[in-house]
């Protein structure tokens, strides 16, 4: 047993710093395997669920696709015309193909962090390796789907994304389950390396099940002039979801932005944070979170800004909307300045829909429920995120789909 | 028949009695003006006519075009032909001015309307009332009401904080709009009356309408003597004694 595994083995009993603790022993680790195929050849309900998290079935409009079901990789392909610009492999294959991949493996996420990182180390089920080659600007998004088809399964993926110097790319990752899946555990370790003057826009969309547990563990590191935009949307009920990705702005003028949009319904427990560490001169960070809680949902929206360089600046903005008396939203911002001159700020507002706004819209002829729906859609307005147009439309569609039937 | 009739309306807001027996009649086709000092309850009267729940009606009734609307929800009143351009509209994040306008016009003549009130097209993509300047708020309110096409329309201080050019824009738009309609205008300094012909004016003082006269006459007195003029009014004094 390697040294790494030994420390991970020690951490296997270690609860995470945040979120409800889980008995990881109750989940199933065996799964039937899936044969490689195109997305359109997959069962209809799989395709539909994938679509609900932004995965295009006809692969058109995507520069490449990675599709994993349970432990099986069914598709890993770069579309014609994009070969030589980007690579998509399973992380296992990547580690075999390139020795240097080890230099990026478990380097910014520590396997010893908690039982979930330990799981990903000890019981690892693939994950994607995406690398955009130097200077390549890919305008069409790459997509990756992490799918669970079997009830009560525990899937542990480890992803690695490298944006080489001067490259530009958008990656859409959709994580979801088969309609028959009620419970289970998904652990996803992701390490992002955004090199000099590269720009990575990473959009993760989740659509789980009522009794499902999710523990992503992600970190990004940014070199000089690098930009990392992380968009996250979770709009459907889940039992518990906890994540606290971190971005290290190491390079001069590096920029990170986290956009989070979450809708907690039913008994969902969501604990979502974003950390920004400003180490480079001129580094900038921004975290924008929109959280809606209905029914009995509980949402913790965390944010942590650490300013370590005198010329650094970051802002945290969290808005929470409560739609039920039994729901709660807890905004927990933390700002730590470690260098004179760093500028860190935050603003947070949590509340219910203002009566005054409903009345005003009713005076324009909207019914009370139309007014509410309009205000909620407005609250979930993603135009503040500065997304590319196509992505904006996709997310808007998902928000609409979530709100249909609710209001 | 009157388009709007308010009878003996007493209203409490946040535990405070603001209106105390307001009587007001606006016949079909007429435009009236409502004057009254700051805090006298003009906006409260409008909110009560709209049926906003924070205006608790203690007594009295309201009719719109012959229908008793006293206990109807706001949007039902609006369906019956009531429209209001607000004095202080609330900002609503994420809801676009264009969304509301689209709902009101169903897309018909939208751009023509925005031009009428000098609102640049890019405003349609902005969050409703968020960061609008004082004058922009007024124009956006007028725009929405024009799109709404109510039979009876109330403008709550459409001329406050509006520059000369925009006053002309708003004045002309409101005037044209009122040609075939009935309405109530609230103004402090009467600027809008340069463009809009009004039939009658009312003075709201101490919670009720204390006099109704030609608009020019009331405005003259207010401009010369301020609301001290009302303090000295025999009618007001008599009422004080009655209390
Ligand atoms: N929500 C509220 N809570 C407490 N007091 C209120 C509230 N709304 C109105 N008032 C009070 O009721 C009174 C009447 O207010 P209103 O807005 O109707 O006056 P107005 O005549 O429109 O004044 P202005 O000319 O300044 O617009 C004021 O004293 C105001 O402070
Ligand atoms: Mg007022």
GROMACS .gro file of N, CA and C and ligand atoms in nm, chain B residues 13-16 18-19 36-45 47 54 87-88 156-157 186 188 204, ligand 1:
model
  106
  420UNK      N    1  -5.340   5.320   0.836
  420UNK     CA    2  -5.219   5.255   0.785
  420UNK      C    3  -5.117   5.250   0.899
  421UNK      N    4  -5.063   5.132   0.920
  421UNK     CA    5  -4.971   5.108   1.032
  421UNK      C    6  -5.026   5.165   1.164
  422UNK      N    7  -5.154   5.139   1.188
  422UNK     CA    8  -5.216   5.179   1.314
  422UNK      C    9  -5.249   5.327   1.323
  423UNK      N   10  -5.227   5.399   1.213
  423UNK     CA   11  -5.252   5.544   1.217
  423UNK      C   12  -5.366   5.577   1.122
  425UNK      N   13  -5.527   5.773   0.862
  425UNK     CA   14  -5.477   5.872   0.766
  425UNK      C   15  -5.593   5.938   0.692
  426UNK      N   16  -5.692   5.859   0.654
  426UNK     CA   17  -5.809   5.914   0.586
  426UNK      C   18  -5.928   5.906   0.680
  443UNK      N   19  -5.280   6.852  -0.172
  443UNK     CA   20  -5.276   6.825  -0.028
  443UNK      C   21  -5.131   6.827   0.018
  444UNK      N   22  -5.107   6.872   0.142
  444UNK     CA   23  -4.969   6.880   0.190
  444UNK      C   24  -4.902   6.742   0.197
  445UNK      N   25  -4.771   6.743   0.208
  445UNK     CA   26  -4.696   6.618   0.227
  445UNK      C   27  -4.753   6.543   0.346
  446UNK      N   28  -4.772   6.416   0.328
  446UNK     CA   29  -4.820   6.334   0.439
  446UNK      C   30  -4.969   6.346   0.466
  447UNK      N   31  -5.042   6.414   0.378
  447UNK     CA   32  -5.185   6.432   0.404
  447UNK      C   33  -5.265   6.307   0.369
  448UNK      N   34  -5.208   6.217   0.293
  448UNK     CA   35  -5.277   6.091   0.264
  448UNK      C   36  -5.318   6.073   0.119
  449UNK      N   37  -5.260   6.149   0.029
  449UNK     CA   38  -5.295   6.136  -0.113
  449UNK      C   39  -5.258   5.998  -0.166
  450UNK      N   40  -5.134   5.959  -0.140
  450UNK     CA   41  -5.090   5.827  -0.187
  450UNK      C   42  -5.168   5.716  -0.117
  451UNK      N   43  -5.199   5.738   0.010
  451UNK     CA   44  -5.277   5.639   0.084
  451UNK      C   45  -5.416   5.622   0.021
  452UNK      N   46  -5.473   5.733  -0.024
  452UNK     CA   47  -5.604   5.724  -0.089
  452UNK      C   48  -5.593   5.638  -0.216
  454UNK      N   49  -5.369   5.406  -0.285
  454UNK     CA   50  -5.346   5.266  -0.247
  454UNK      C   51  -5.476   5.202  -0.198
  461UNK      N   52  -5.228   4.687   0.312
  461UNK     CA   53  -5.178   4.763   0.427
  461UNK      C   54  -5.266   4.885   0.458
  494UNK      N   55  -4.604   5.699  -0.739
  494UNK     CA   56  -4.509   5.802  -0.698
  494UNK      C   57  -4.373   5.738  -0.668
  495UNK      N   58  -4.375   5.630  -0.590
  495UNK     CA   59  -4.250   5.563  -0.552
  495UNK      C   60  -4.258   5.414  -0.581
  563UNK      N   61  -4.975   5.964  -0.974
  563UNK     CA   62  -4.933   6.018  -0.845
  563UNK      C   63  -4.801   6.095  -0.863
  564UNK      N   64  -4.813   6.225  -0.870
  564UNK     CA   65  -4.698   6.314  -0.888
  564UNK      C   66  -4.612   6.277  -1.008
  593UNK      N   67  -5.220   6.381  -0.923
  593UNK     CA   68  -5.169   6.442  -0.801
  593UNK      C   69  -5.047   6.525  -0.838
  595UNK      N   70  -4.795   6.871  -0.679
  595UNK     CA   71  -4.775   6.971  -0.574
  595UNK      C   72  -4.768   7.111  -0.632
  611UNK      N   73  -5.710   6.773  -0.019
  611UNK     CA   74  -5.713   6.674   0.090
  611UNK      C   75  -5.641   6.734   0.209
  651LIG     N1   76  -4.644   5.198   0.577
  651LIG     C1   77  -4.657   5.307   0.655
  651LIG     N2   78  -4.618   5.303   0.784
  651LIG     C2   79  -4.632   5.413   0.862
  651LIG     N3   80  -4.683   5.527   0.821
  651LIG     C3   81  -4.724   5.537   0.694
  651LIG     C4   82  -4.712   5.428   0.604
  651LIG     N4   83  -4.759   5.465   0.484
  651LIG     C5   84  -4.799   5.593   0.499
  651LIG     N5   85  -4.777   5.637   0.625
  651LIG     C6   86  -4.805   5.770   0.679
  651LIG     O1   87  -4.932   5.810   0.635
  651LIG     C7   88  -4.933   5.948   0.608
  651LIG     C8   89  -4.985   5.971   0.467
  651LIG     O2   90  -4.887   5.929   0.374
  651LIG     P1   91  -4.907   5.946   0.218
  651LIG     O3   92  -4.795   5.878   0.152
  651LIG     O4   93  -5.042   5.901   0.182
  651LIG     O5   94  -4.895   6.103   0.202
  651LIG     P2   95  -4.899   6.190   0.071
  651LIG     O6   96  -5.013   6.284   0.085
  651LIG     O7   97  -4.898   6.106  -0.048
  651LIG     O8   98  -4.763   6.273   0.086
  651LIG     P3   99  -4.657   6.325  -0.025
  651LIG     O9  100  -4.711   6.452  -0.078
  651LIG    O10  101  -4.535   6.351   0.055
  651LIG    O11  102  -4.642   6.220  -0.126
  651LIG     C9  103  -4.791   5.997   0.629
  651LIG    O12  104  -4.782   6.055   0.756
  651LIG    C10  105  -4.709   5.871   0.623
  651LIG    O13  106  -4.592   5.881   0.701
   0.00000   0.00000   0.00000
